[in-house]
CSV table of C-alpha atoms in Angstrom, one decimal:
chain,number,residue,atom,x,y,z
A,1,UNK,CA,0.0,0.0,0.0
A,2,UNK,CA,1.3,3.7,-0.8
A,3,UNK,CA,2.7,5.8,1.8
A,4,UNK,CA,0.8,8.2,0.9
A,5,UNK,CA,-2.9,6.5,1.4
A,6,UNK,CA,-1.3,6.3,5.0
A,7,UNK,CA,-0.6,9.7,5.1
A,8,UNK,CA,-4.4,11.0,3.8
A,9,UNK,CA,-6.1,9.0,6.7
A,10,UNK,CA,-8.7,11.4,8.0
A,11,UNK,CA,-8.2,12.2,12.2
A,12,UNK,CA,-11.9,10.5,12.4
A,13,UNK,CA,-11.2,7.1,10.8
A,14,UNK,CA,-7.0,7.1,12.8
A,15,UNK,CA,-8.8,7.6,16.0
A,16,UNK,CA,-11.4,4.7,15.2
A,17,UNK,CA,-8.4,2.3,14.0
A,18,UNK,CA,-6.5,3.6,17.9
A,19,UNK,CA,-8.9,2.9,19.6
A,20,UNK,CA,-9.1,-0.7,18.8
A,21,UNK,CA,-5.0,-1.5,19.8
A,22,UNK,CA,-5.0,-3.4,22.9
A,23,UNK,CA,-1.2,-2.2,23.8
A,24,UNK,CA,0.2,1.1,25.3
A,25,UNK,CA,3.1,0.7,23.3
A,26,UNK,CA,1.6,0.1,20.1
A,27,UNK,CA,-0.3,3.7,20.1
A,28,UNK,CA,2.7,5.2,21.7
A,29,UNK,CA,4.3,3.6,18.3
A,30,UNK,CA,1.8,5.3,16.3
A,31,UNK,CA,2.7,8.7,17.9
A,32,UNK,CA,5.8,8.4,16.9
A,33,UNK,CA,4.8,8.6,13.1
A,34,UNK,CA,3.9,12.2,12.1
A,35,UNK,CA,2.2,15.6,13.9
A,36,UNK,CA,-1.0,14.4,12.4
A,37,UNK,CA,-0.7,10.7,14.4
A,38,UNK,CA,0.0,11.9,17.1
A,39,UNK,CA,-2.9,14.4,17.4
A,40,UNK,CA,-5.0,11.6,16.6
A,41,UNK,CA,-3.5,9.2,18.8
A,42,UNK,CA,-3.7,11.5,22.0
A,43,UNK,CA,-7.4,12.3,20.8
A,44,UNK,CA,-8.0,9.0,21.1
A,45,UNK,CA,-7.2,8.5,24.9
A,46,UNK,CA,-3.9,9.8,25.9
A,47,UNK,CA,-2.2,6.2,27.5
A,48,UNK,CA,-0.8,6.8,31.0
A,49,UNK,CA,3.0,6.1,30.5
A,50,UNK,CA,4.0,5.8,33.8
A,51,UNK,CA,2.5,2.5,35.7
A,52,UNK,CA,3.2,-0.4,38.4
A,53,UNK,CA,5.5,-3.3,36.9
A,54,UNK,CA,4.5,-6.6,38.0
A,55,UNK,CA,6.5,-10.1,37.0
A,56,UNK,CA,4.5,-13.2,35.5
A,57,UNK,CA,3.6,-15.9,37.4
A,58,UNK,CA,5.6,-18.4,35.5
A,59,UNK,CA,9.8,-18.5,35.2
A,60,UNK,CA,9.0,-19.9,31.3
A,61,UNK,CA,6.5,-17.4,30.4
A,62,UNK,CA,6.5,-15.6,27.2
A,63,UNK,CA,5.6,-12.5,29.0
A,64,UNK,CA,8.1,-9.9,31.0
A,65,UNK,CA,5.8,-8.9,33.0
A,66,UNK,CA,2.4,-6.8,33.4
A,67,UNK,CA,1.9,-3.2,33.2
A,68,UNK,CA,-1.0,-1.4,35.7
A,69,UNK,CA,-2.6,1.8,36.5
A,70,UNK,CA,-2.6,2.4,40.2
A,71,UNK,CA,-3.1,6.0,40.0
A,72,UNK,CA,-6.5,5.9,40.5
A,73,UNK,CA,-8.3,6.1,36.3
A,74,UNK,CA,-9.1,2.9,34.9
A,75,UNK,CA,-6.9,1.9,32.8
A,76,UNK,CA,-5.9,-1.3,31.0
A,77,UNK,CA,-3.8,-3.5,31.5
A,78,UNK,CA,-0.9,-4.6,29.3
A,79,UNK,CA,1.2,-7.6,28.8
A,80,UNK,CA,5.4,-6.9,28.1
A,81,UNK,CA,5.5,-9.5,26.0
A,82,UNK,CA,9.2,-11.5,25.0
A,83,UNK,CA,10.2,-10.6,21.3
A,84,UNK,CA,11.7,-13.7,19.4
A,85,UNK,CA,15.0,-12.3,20.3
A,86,UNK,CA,15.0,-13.0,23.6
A,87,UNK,CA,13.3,-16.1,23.8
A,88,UNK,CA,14.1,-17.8,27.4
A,89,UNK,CA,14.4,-14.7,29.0
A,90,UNK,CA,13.1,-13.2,32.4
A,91,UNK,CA,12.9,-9.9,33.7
A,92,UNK,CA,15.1,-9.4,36.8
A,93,UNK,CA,14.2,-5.6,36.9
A,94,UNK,CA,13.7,-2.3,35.4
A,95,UNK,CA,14.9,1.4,35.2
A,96,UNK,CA,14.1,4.5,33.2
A,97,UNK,CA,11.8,2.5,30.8
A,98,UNK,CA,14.6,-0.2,30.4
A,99,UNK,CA,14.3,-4.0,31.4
A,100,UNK,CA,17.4,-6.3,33.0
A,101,UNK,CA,16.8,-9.8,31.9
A,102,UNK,CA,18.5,-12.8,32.4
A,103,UNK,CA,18.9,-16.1,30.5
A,104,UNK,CA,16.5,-18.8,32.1
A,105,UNK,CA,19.2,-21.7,31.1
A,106,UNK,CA,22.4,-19.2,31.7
A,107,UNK,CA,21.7,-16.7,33.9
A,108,UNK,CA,25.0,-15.1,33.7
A,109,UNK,CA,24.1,-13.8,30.2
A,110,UNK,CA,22.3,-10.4,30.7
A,111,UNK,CA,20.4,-8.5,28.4
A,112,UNK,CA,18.6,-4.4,28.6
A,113,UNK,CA,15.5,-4.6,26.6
A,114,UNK,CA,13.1,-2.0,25.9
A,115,UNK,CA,9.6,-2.3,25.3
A,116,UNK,CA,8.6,0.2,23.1
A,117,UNK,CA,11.6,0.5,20.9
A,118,UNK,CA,12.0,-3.1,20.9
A,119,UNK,CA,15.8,-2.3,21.1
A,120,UNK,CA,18.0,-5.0,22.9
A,121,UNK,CA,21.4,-4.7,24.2
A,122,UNK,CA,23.7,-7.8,25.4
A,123,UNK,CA,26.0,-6.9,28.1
A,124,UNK,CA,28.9,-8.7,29.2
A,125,UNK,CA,28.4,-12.0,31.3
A,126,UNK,CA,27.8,-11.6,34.8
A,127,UNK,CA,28.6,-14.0,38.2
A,128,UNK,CA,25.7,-12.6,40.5
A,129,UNK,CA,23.9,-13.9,43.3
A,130,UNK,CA,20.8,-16.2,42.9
A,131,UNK,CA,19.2,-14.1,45.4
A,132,UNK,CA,17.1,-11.6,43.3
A,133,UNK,CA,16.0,-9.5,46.7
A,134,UNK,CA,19.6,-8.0,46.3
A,135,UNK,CA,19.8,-7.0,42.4
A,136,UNK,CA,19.2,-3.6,41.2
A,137,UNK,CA,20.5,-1.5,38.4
A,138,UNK,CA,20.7,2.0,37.1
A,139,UNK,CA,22.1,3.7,34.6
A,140,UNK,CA,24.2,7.2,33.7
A,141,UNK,CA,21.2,7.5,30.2
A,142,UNK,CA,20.3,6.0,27.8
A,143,UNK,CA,21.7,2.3,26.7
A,144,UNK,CA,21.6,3.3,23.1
A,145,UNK,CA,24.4,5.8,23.4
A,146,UNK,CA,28.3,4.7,24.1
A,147,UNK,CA,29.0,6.4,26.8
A,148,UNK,CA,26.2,5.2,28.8
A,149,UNK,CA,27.5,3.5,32.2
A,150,UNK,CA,25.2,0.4,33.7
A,151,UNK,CA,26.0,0.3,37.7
A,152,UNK,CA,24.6,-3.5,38.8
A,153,UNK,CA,24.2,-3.8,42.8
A,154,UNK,CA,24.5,-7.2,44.6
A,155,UNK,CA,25.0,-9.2,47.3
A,156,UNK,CA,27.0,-12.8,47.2
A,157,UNK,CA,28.1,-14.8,50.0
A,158,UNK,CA,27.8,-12.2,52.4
A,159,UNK,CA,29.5,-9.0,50.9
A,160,UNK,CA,27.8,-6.5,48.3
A,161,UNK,CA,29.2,-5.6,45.5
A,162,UNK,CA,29.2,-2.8,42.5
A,163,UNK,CA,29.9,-3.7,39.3
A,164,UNK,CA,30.2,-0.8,36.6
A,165,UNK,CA,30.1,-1.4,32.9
A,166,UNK,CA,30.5,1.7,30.1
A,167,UNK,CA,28.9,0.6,27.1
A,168,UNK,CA,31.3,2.0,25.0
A,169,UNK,CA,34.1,-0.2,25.9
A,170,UNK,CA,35.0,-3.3,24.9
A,171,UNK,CA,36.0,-4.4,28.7
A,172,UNK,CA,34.7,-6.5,31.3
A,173,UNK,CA,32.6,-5.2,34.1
A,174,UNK,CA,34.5,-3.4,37.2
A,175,UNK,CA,33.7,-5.1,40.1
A,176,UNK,CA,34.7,-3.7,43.6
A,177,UNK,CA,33.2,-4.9,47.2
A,178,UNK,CA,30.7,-1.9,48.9
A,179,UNK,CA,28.9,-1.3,51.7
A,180,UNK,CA,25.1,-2.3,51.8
A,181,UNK,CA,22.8,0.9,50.9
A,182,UNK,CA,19.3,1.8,50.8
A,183,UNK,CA,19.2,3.7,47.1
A,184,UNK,CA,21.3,5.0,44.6
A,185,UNK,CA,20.5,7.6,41.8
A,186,UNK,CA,22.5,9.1,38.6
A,187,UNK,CA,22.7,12.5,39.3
A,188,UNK,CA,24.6,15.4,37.8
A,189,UNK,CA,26.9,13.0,36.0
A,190,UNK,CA,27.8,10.9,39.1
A,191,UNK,CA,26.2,7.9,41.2
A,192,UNK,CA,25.2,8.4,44.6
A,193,UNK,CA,24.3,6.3,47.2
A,194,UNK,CA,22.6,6.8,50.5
A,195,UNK,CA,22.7,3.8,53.2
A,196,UNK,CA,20.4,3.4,55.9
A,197,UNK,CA,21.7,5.6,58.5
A,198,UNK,CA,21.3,8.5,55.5
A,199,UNK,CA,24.8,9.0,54.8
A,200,UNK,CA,25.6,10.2,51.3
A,201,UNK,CA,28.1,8.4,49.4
A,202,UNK,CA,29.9,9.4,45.7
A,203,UNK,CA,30.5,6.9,43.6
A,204,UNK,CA,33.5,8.0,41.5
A,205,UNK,CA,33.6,6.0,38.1
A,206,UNK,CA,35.4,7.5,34.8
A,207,UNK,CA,39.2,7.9,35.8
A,208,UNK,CA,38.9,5.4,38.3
A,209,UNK,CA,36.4,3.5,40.6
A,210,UNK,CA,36.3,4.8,44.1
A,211,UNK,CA,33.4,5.8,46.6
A,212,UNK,CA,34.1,8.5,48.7
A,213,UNK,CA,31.9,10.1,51.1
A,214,UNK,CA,30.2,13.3,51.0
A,215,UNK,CA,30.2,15.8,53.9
A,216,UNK,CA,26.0,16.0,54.7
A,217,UNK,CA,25.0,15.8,57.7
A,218,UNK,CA,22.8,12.5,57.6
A,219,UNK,CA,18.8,13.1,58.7
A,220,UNK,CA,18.2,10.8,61.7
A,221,UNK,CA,14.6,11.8,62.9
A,222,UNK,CA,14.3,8.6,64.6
A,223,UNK,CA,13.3,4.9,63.7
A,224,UNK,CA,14.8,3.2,60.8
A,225,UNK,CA,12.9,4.2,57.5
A,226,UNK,CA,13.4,3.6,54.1
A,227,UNK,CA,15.3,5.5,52.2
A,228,UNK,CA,15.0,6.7,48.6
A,229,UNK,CA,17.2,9.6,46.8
A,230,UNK,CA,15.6,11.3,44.1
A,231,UNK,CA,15.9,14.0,41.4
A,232,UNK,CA,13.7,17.4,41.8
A,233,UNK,CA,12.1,18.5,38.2
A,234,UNK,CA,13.8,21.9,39.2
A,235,UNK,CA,17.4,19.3,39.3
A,236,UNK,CA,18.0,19.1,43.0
A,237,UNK,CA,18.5,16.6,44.7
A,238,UNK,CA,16.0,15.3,47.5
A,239,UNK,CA,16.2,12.3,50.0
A,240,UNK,CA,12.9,10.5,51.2
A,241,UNK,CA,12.3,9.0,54.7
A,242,UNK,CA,9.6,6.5,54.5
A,243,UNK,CA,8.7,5.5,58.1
A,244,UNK,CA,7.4,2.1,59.0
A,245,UNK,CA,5.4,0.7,61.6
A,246,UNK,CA,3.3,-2.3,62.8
A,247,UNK,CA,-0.4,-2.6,61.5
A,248,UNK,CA,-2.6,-2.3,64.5
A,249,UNK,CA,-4.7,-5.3,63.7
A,250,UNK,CA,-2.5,-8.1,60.9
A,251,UNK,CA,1.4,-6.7,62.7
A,252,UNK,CA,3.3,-6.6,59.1
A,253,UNK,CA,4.7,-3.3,58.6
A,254,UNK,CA,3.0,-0.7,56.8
A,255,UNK,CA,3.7,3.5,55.9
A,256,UNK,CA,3.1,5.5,58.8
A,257,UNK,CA,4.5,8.3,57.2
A,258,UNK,CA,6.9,10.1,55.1
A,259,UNK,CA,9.4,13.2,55.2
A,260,UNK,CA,11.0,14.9,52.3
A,261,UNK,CA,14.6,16.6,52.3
A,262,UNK,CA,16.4,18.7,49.9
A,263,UNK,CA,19.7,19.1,49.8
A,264,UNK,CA,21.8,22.4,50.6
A,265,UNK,CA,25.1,21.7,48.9
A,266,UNK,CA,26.5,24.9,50.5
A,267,UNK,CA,25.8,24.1,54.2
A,268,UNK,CA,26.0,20.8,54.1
A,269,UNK,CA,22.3,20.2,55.8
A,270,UNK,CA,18.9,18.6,54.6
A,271,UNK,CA,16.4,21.1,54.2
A,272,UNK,CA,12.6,19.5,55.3
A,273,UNK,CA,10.0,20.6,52.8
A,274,UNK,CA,6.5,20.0,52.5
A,275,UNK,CA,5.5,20.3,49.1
A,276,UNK,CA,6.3,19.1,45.6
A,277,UNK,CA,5.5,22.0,43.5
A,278,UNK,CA,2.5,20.5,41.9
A,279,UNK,CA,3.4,17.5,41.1
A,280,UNK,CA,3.2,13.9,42.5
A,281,UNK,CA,5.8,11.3,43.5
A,282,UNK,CA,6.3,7.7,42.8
A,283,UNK,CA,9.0,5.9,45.4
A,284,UNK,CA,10.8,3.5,44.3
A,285,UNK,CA,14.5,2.2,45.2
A,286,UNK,CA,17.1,2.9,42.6
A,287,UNK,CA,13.7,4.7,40.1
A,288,UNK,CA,11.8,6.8,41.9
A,289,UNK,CA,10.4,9.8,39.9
A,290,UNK,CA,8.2,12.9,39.5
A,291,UNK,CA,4.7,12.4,37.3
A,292,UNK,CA,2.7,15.4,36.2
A,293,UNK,CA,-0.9,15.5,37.3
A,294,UNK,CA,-2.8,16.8,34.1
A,295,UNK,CA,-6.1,15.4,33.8
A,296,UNK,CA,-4.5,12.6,31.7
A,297,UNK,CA,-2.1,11.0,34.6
A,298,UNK,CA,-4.6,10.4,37.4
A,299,UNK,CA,-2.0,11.3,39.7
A,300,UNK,CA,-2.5,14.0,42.5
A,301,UNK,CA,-0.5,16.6,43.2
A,302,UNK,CA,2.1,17.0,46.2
A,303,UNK,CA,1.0,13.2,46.9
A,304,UNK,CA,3.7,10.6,47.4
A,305,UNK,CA,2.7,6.6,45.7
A,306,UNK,CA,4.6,3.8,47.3
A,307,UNK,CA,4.4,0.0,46.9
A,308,UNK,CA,5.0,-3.1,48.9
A,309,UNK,CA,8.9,-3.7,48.2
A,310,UNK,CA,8.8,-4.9,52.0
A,311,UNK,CA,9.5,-9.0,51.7
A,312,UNK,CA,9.0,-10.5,55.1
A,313,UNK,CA,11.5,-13.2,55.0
A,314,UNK,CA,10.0,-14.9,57.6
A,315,UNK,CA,6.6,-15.4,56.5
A,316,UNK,CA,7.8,-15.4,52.9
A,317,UNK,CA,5.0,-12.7,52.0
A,318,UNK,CA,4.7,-9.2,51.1
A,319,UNK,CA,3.2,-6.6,54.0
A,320,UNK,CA,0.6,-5.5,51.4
A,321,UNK,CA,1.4,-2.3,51.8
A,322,UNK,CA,0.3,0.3,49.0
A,323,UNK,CA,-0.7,3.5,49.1
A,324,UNK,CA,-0.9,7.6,48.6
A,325,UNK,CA,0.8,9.9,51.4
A,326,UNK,CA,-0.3,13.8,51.1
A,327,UNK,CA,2.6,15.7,52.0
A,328,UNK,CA,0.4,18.9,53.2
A,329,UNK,CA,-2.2,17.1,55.0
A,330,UNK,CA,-0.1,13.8,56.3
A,331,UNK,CA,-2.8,12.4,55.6
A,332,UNK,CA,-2.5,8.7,54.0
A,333,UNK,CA,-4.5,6.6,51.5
A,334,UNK,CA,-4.7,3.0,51.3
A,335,UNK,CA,-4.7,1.3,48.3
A,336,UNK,CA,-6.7,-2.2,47.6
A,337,UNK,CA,-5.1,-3.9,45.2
A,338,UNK,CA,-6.1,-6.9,43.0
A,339,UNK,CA,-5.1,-10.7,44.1
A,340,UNK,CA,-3.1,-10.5,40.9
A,341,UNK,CA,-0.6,-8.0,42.4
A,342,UNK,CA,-0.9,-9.4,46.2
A,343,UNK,CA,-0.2,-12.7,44.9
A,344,UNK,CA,3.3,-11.1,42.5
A,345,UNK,CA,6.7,-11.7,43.9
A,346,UNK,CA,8.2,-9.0,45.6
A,347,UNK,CA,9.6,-7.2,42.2
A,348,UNK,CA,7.5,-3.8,42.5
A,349,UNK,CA,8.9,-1.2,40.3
A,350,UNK,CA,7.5,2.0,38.9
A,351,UNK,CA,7.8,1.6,35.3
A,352,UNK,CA,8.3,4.6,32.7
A,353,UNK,CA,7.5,4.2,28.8
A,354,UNK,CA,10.4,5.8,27.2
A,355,UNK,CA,12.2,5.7,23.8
């Protein structure tokens, strides 16, 4: 068929053949065409591109996973489904709209996939621990440029470790021993990390691989929360304290409630605020993010979303808890989630469609 016929589709009959795809990425595809697809497209319904990543069921599936709307608009949900590329594969995890998957029969042999380019990267073989609980990755941009760096955290036999590749090499990984820590984050062309006492770390990796510490006073406040680092839309740097305590009535831990800190270079100190400048908040370790709250997203502003990444190894279940914190009020709201996502091993992440 001629490009052209393509081309001279009215907006009426593009938005009747939209509406009938099934898949976020697929419209998101058509977006990508021309000005006049994209109107159509976002006429259509405008697909919510940020949403909760859950694994399948099944080791052997076909599927990477399952994408769904939490932030309170009905939404669909969509399957990630395996290309023929990476047949055998499973999704280990995911950052910036990029998925780490592993080999089922070798699992040293590492792949970044993303979904709506359908772009795949190999990366070099890697020796990490069976113990998914301790694997997390981010990265310095985007895996289709080479000079993007891939940072891998894990834990083996008792020590953590960091293991750096740049993509534009044709080396091996770097692999030095670390310290355990709560979050890391890319940020102004460095990693940091932050452990669970909230002491910030630099993690120095173009002349040479070091970590050296950075001189911020930590933020105690009491307890022992979870921490998440995370970067302002404005480009500053914030640190999150999500406090725990027992439910009342079950005992698993659940969000009591959460602080916010920015980050005053100059004095050293963490600077409490107690609103997000009209936007919302998705925590997540090693991805957390800022969302816009147009009509489209669903999301409300200066609200915080977390998810259960709480696995209570001695019950070998998750503490269900999921939920909305307003930063003004303090005020929380629970979330009741589906069996589907109760059921889901503990691999919670805040996924991000992105080119």
């Amino acid at each position: 068929m001629a490009l052209g016929f393509w081309a001279d589709l009215s907006v009426d009959l593009l938005e009747f053949i939209f509406d009938t795809l099934l898949d976020s990425f697929d419209l998101l595809r058509c977006r990508g065409v021309c000005a006049l697809w994209r109107y159509a497209a976002k006429e259509c319904h405008d697909p919510i591109t940020t949403l909760l990543l859950l694994p399948p069921q099944e080791n052997k599936s076909k599927q990477f996973g399952k994408l769904v709307n939490v932030s309170g608009r009905i939404g669909k949900i969509n399957a990630i489904d395996s290309p023929p590329s990476l047949a055998q594969t499973r999704c280990l995890y995911s950052h910036r709209g990029w998925l780490l998957v592993t080999n089922i029969r070798e699992p040293s042999e590492l792949y970044l996939y993303n979904p709506l380019s359908r772009v795949h990267v190999q990366l070099p073989s890697l020796l990490w621990s069976e113990d998914e609980s301790s694997l997390r990755f981010i990265m310095s941009g985007n895996p289709n440029e080479p000079n993007c760096t891939v940072l891998v955290f894990y834990a083996y036999k008792g020590f953590h470790y960091g293991c750096f590749y740049n993509l534009g090499d044709n080396r091996d990984w770097i692999m030095i021993k670390i310290r355990s820590y709560e979050d890391a984050i890319y940020y102004k062309n460095e990693f940091y990390v932050i452990d669970n006492e909230g002491a910030l770390e630099r993690m120095k990796h173009r002349d040479c691989i070091a970590v050296e510490k950075v001189p911020i006073r930590p933020v105690h406040g009491g307890g022992s929360p979870l921490r998440y680092l995370v970067e302002s839309p404005s480009g500053e740097l914030l640190t999150v304290a999500r406090h725990l305590g027992s439910n009342n009535y079950f005992g698993f831990l659940e969000t009591k409630f959460i602080e916010v800190y920015r980050l005053d270079w100059k004095d050293g100190t963490w600077e409490n605020i107690r609103n997000l400048d009209g936007r919302a908040l998705l925590l997540a370790h090693n991805d957390s993010m800022f969302v816009s709250v147009d009509g489209s997203s669903g999301y409300r502003e200066n609200c915080i979303y977390f998810v259960d990444d709480l696995w209570v190894a001695d019950t070998n279940s998750h503490s269900n808890d999921y939920g909305m914190y307003n930063l003004e009020t303090q005020e929380i709201e629970r979330f009741d989630m589906s069996p589907e996502i109760l059921n889901a091993v503990p691999f919670y992440r805040w996924f991000r469609i992105a080119a």
